[in-house]
XYZ file of C-alpha atoms in Angstrom:
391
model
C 80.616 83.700 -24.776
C 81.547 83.326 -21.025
C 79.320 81.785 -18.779
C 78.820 85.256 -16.527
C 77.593 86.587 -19.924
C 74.723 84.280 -20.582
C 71.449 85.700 -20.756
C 68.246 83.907 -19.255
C 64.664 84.455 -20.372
C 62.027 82.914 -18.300
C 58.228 82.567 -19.432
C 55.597 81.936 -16.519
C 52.396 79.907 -17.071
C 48.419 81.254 -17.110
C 46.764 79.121 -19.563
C 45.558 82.148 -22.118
C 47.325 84.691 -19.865
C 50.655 83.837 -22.155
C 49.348 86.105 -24.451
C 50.886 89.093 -22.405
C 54.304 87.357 -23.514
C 54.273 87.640 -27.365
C 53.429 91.111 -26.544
C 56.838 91.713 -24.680
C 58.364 90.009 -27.074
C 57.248 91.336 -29.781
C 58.645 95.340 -28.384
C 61.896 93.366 -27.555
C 61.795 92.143 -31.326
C 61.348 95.936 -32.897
C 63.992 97.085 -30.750
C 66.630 94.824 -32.017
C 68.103 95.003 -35.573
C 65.840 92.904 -38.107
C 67.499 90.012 -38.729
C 68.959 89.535 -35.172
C 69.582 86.166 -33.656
C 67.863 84.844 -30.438
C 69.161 87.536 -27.946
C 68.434 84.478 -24.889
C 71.192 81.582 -24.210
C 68.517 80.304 -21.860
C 64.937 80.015 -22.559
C 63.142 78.796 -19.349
C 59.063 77.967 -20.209
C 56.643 76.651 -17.949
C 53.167 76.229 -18.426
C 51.738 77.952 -21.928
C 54.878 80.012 -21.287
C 56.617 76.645 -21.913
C 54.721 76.788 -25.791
C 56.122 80.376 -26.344
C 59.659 79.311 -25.008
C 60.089 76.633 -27.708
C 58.744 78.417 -30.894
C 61.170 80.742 -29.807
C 64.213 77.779 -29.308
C 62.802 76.515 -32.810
C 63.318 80.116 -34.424
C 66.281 80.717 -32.530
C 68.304 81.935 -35.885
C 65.639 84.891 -36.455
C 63.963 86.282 -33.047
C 61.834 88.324 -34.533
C 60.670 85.595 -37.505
C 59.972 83.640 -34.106
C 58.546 86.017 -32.617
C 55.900 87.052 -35.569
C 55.184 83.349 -35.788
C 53.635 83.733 -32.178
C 51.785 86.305 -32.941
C 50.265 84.908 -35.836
C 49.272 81.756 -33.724
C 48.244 84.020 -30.357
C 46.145 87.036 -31.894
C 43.970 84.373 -34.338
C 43.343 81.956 -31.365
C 40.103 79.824 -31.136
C 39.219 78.306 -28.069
C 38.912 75.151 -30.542
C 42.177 75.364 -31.383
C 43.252 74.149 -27.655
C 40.475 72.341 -26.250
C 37.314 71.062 -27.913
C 34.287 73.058 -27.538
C 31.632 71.477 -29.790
C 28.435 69.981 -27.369
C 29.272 66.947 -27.779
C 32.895 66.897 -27.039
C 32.252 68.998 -23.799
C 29.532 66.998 -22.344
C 31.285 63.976 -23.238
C 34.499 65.248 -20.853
C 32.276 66.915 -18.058
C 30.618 63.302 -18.083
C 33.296 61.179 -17.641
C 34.839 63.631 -15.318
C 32.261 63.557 -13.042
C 31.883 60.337 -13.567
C 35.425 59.387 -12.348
C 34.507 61.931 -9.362
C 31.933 59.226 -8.170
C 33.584 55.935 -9.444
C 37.077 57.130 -7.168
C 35.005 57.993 -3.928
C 33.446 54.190 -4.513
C 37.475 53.012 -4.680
C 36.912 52.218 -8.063
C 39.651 53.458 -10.771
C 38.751 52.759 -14.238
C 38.466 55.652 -16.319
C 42.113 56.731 -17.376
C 42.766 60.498 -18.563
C 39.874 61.739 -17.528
C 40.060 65.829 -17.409
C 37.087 68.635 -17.526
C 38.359 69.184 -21.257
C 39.855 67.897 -24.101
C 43.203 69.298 -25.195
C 43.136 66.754 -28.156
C 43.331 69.774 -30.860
C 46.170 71.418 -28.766
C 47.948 68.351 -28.829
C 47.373 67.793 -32.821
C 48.645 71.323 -33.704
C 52.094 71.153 -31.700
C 52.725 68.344 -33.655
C 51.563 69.955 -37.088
C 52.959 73.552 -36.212
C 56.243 72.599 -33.922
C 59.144 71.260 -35.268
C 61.093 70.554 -32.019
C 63.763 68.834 -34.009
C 64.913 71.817 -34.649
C 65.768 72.451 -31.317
C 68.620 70.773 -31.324
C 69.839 72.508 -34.256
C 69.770 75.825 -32.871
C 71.654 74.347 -30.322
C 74.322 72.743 -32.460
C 74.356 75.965 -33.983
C 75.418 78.168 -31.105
C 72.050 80.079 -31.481
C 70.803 78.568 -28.004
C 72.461 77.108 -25.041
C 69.825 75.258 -23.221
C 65.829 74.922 -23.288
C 64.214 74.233 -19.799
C 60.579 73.249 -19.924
C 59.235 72.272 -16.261
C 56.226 70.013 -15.395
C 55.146 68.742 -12.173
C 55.409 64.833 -11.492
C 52.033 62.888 -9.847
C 53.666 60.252 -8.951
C 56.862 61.801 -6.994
C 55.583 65.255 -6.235
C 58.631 66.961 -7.965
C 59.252 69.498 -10.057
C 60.910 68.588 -13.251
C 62.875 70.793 -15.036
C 63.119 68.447 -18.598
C 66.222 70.359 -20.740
C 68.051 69.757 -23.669
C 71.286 71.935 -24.267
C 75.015 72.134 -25.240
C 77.335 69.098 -23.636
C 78.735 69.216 -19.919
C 75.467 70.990 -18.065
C 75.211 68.495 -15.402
C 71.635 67.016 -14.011
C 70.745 68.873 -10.560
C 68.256 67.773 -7.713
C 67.054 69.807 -5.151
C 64.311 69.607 -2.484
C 61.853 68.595 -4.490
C 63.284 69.830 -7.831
C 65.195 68.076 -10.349
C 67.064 68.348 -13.534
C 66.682 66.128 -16.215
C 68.958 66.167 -19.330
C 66.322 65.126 -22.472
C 64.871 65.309 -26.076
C 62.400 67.764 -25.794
C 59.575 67.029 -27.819
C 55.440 67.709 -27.757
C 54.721 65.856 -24.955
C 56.824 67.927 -22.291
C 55.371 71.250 -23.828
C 51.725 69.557 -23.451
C 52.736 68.033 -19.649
C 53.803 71.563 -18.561
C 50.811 73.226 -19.832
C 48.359 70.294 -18.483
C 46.545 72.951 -15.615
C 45.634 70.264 -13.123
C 41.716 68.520 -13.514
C 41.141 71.145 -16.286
C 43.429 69.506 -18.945
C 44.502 65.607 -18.470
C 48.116 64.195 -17.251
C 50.864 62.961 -19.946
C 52.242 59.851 -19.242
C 56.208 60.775 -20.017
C 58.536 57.684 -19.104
C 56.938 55.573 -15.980
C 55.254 58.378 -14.961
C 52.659 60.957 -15.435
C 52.707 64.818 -15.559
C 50.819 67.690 -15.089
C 51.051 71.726 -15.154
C 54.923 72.811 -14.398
C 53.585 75.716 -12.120
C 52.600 73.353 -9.878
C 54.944 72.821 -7.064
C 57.206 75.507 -8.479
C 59.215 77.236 -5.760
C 61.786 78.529 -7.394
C 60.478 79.420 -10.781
C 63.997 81.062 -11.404
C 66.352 78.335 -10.224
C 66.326 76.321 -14.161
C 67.993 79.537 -15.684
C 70.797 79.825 -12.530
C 71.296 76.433 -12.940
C 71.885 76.336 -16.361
C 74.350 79.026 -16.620
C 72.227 82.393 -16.500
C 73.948 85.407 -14.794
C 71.173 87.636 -15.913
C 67.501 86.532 -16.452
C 64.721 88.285 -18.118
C 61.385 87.433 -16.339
C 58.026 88.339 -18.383
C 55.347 87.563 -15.628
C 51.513 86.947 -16.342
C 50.406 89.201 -12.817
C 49.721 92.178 -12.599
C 51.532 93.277 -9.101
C 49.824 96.211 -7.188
C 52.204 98.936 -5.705
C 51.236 98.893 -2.850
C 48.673 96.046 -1.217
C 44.885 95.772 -2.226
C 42.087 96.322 -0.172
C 40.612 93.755 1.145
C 37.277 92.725 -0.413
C 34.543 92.444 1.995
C 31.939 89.213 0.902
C 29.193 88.431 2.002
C 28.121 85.082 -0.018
C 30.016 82.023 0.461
C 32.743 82.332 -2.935
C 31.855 80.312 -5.358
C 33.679 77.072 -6.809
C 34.585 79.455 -9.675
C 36.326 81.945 -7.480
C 37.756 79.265 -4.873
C 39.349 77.499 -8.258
C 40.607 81.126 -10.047
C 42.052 81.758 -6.149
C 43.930 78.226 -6.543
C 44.921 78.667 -9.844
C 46.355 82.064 -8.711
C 48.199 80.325 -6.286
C 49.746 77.707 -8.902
C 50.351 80.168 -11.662
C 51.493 83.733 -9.995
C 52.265 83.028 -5.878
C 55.770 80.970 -6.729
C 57.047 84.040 -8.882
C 56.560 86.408 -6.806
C 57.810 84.682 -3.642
C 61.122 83.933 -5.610
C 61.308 87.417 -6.523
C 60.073 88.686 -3.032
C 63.384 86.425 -1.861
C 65.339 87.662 -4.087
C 65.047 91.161 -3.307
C 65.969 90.382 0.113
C 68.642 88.704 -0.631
C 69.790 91.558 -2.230
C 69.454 94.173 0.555
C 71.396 91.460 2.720
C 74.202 91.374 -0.013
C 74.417 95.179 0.309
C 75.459 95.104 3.370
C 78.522 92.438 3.041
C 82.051 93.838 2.898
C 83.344 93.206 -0.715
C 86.196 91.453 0.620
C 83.668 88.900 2.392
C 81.352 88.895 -0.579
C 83.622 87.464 -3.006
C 84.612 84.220 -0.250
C 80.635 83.427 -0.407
C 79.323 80.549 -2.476
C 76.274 82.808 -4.147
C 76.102 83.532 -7.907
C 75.795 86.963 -8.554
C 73.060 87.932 -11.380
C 70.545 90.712 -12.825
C 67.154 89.959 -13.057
C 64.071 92.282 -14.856
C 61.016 91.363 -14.285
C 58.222 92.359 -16.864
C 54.325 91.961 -15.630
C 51.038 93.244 -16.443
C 50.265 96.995 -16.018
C 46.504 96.320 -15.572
C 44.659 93.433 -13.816
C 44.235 90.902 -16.581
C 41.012 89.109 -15.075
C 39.279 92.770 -15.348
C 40.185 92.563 -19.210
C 38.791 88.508 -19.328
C 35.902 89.627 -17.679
C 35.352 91.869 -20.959
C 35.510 89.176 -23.050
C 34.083 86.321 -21.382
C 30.994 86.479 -23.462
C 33.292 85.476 -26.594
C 33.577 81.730 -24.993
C 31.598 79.466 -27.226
C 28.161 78.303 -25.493
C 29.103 75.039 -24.237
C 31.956 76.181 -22.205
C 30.003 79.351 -21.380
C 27.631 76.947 -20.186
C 29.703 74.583 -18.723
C 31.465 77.471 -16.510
C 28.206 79.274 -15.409
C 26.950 75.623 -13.250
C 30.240 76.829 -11.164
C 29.863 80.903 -11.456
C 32.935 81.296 -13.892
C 30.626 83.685 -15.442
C 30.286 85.990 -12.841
C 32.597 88.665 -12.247
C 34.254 87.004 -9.018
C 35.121 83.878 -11.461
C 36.820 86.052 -14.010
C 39.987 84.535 -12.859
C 39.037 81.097 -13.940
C 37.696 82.616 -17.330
C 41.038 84.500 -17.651
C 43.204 81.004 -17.736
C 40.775 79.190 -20.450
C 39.709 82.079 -22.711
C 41.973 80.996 -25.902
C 39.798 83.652 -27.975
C 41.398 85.899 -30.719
C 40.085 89.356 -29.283
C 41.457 88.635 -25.118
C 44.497 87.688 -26.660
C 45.262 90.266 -28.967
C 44.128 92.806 -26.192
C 46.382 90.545 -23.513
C 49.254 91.454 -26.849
C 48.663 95.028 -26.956
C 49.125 95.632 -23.327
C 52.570 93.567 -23.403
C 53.689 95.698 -26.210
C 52.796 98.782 -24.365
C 54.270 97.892 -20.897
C 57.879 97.245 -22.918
C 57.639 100.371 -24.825
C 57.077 101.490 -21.220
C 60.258 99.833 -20.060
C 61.999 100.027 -23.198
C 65.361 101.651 -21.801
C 65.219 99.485 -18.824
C 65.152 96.525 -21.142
C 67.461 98.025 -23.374
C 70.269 98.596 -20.833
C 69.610 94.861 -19.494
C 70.098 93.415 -22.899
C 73.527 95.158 -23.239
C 74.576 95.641 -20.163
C 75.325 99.002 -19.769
C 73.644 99.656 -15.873
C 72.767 97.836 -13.642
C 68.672 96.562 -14.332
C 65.577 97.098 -11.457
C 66.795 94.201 -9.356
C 70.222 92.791 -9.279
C 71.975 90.339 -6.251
C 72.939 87.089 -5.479
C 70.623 84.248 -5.231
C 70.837 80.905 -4.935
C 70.340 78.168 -6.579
């Protein structure tokens, strides 16, 4: 297939917000034939979107046998499945966090790893549940052309974009963004998805690694610079039509709601920024002489961008009672339970009933879009959003 053929799909992060994906996916599954290969030459994950993008690279041979396979694992989620909630193991975390809280305003440094929770199952059933060997198959097999899973680097500040794909895709670095050709394996998918002093760092070569939406400008680049003409984006934000009034408060927020606003600002800002850019890059191409166009050094590509239909921390806020007691507990001392902390509930609440509502509405929003996606898949007209962007 020639390169201006390839087909991108990128997968944002949000913690239990990835739920919305399998959704998509799952319409996008239906309307292919049954036993149709992996319809994306790129697969671009970040965050939990970074779990979702290599079951899929795994399963690359069957998309929708991949695709079931997530929603097996998605709609029958336990929040114990992903992070330990048992008394014990939470006030064992929240102590040592708080702990190293004190101990590093004293200068002292000796408690390694230390997060608000324990990820220790999550960790366990990537290992047990996700053969990433098989990546490289899939690969080998002409089913995939490159994986991109992207995770934020402590110690250097960049933005890692760790892939593994066919021979000759050269390394890139950008301002503050880099590259890296690799083996991926379960420790990338658990760096990218490590949500900063929520879930702890992983150490990956000489240095250590947290949540991929961090310091994400360009959340599109990875698929441009891995050979995508046309990229898919399924988003995890629901984006108003026009801007939302502004809220008028009149307590101070609380550390529930001033950590949902900066998770927001990890997870969802970056996207639509890049978009937001892109878009204007667009109108600007539209105006360029075709004669001058094809003399500029811009790529041109289609994107479609996918994203919730409804506000998904209205739908957390539904189910925030379903948290088990110690994390209910352990989120109330900083309002999470509150209505103005649904956004931090919305990022942590792995339960089976958010999720499979969080699956429903992606399903409906690409039945919504189904032409649109349709048309995008093959080609036929030009998608919502098409230009030139860099990379």
């Amino acid at each position: 297939m020639r390169a201006q053929q390839k087909i991108g799909l990128i997968l944002t992060g949000g913690g239990a917000r990835a739920a919305y994906q399998v959704g998509v996916l799952k319409a996008i599954a239906e309307f292919l034939p049954h036993r149709a290969r992996n319809p994306f030459h790129i697969i671009c994950g970040t965050s939990a979107g970074a779990l979702n993008a290599a079951t899929l690279a795994v399963n690359a041979r069957q998309f929708r046998k991949g695709v079931k396979y997530l929603d097996n694992i998605w709609k029958n989620f336990q929040v114990h499945d992903v992070y330990r909630s048992d008394p014990l193991g939470v006030l064992r975390n929240s102590a040592l966090w708080f702990a190293g809280l004190i101990l590093n305003t004293l200068g002292i440094n000796r408690l390694n790893q230390v997060s608000l929770l324990d990820n220790t199952p999550l960790a366990q059933m990537l290992e047990q549940a996700l053969p990433c060997e098989k990546i490289q198959e899939s690969i080998d097999a002409g089913l995939l052309h490159a994986l991109s899973i992207t995770a934020s680097g402590y110690g250097s500040g960049h933005s890692v974009n760790f892939y593994q794909s066919v021979e000759g895709v050269q390394p890139w670095k950008r301002a503050r963004r880099i590259g890296i050709a690799t083996k991926i394996e379960s420790k990338h998918l658990l760096a990218s998805s490590a949500i900063p002093f929520i879930f702890p760092a992983v150490q990956i070569n000489r240095e250590y690694f947290g949540d991929g939406s961090m310091r994400q400008i360009a959340p599109i680049s990875p698929a441009l610079h891995l050979g995508a003409t046309r990229v898919l984006v399924i988003g995890t934000a629901h984006v108003p039509g026009a801007l939302p009034a502004r809220e008028q408060m009149d307590d101070y927020p609380s550390l529930a709601r001033i950590a949902g606003h900066a998770l927001d600002s990890i997870f969802l800002d970056s996207l639509e920024v890049d978009i937001e850019r892109l878009q204007r890059i667009n109108n600007t191409v539209s105006l360029v002489p075709d004669d001058v166009r094809h003399r500029m050094t811009l790529h041109k590509i289609e994107v479609l961008v996918i994203s919730p239909s409804q506000p998904i921390e209205k739908i957390a806020s539904r189910y925030a009672g379903h948290l088990p007691w110690p994390i209910r507990f352990l989120l109330r001392a900083v309002g999470a339970m509150r209505r103005s902390g649904a956004n931090l509930v919305s990022y942590l609440l792995f339960d089976k009933d958010f999720c499979r509502a969080l699956i429903d509405l992606g399903y409906q929003d690409a039945l919504n879009q189904k032409q649109e996606i349709m048309d995008f898949l093959n080609k036929h007209k030009h998608p919502q959003a098409q230009g030139d962007l860099p990379q």
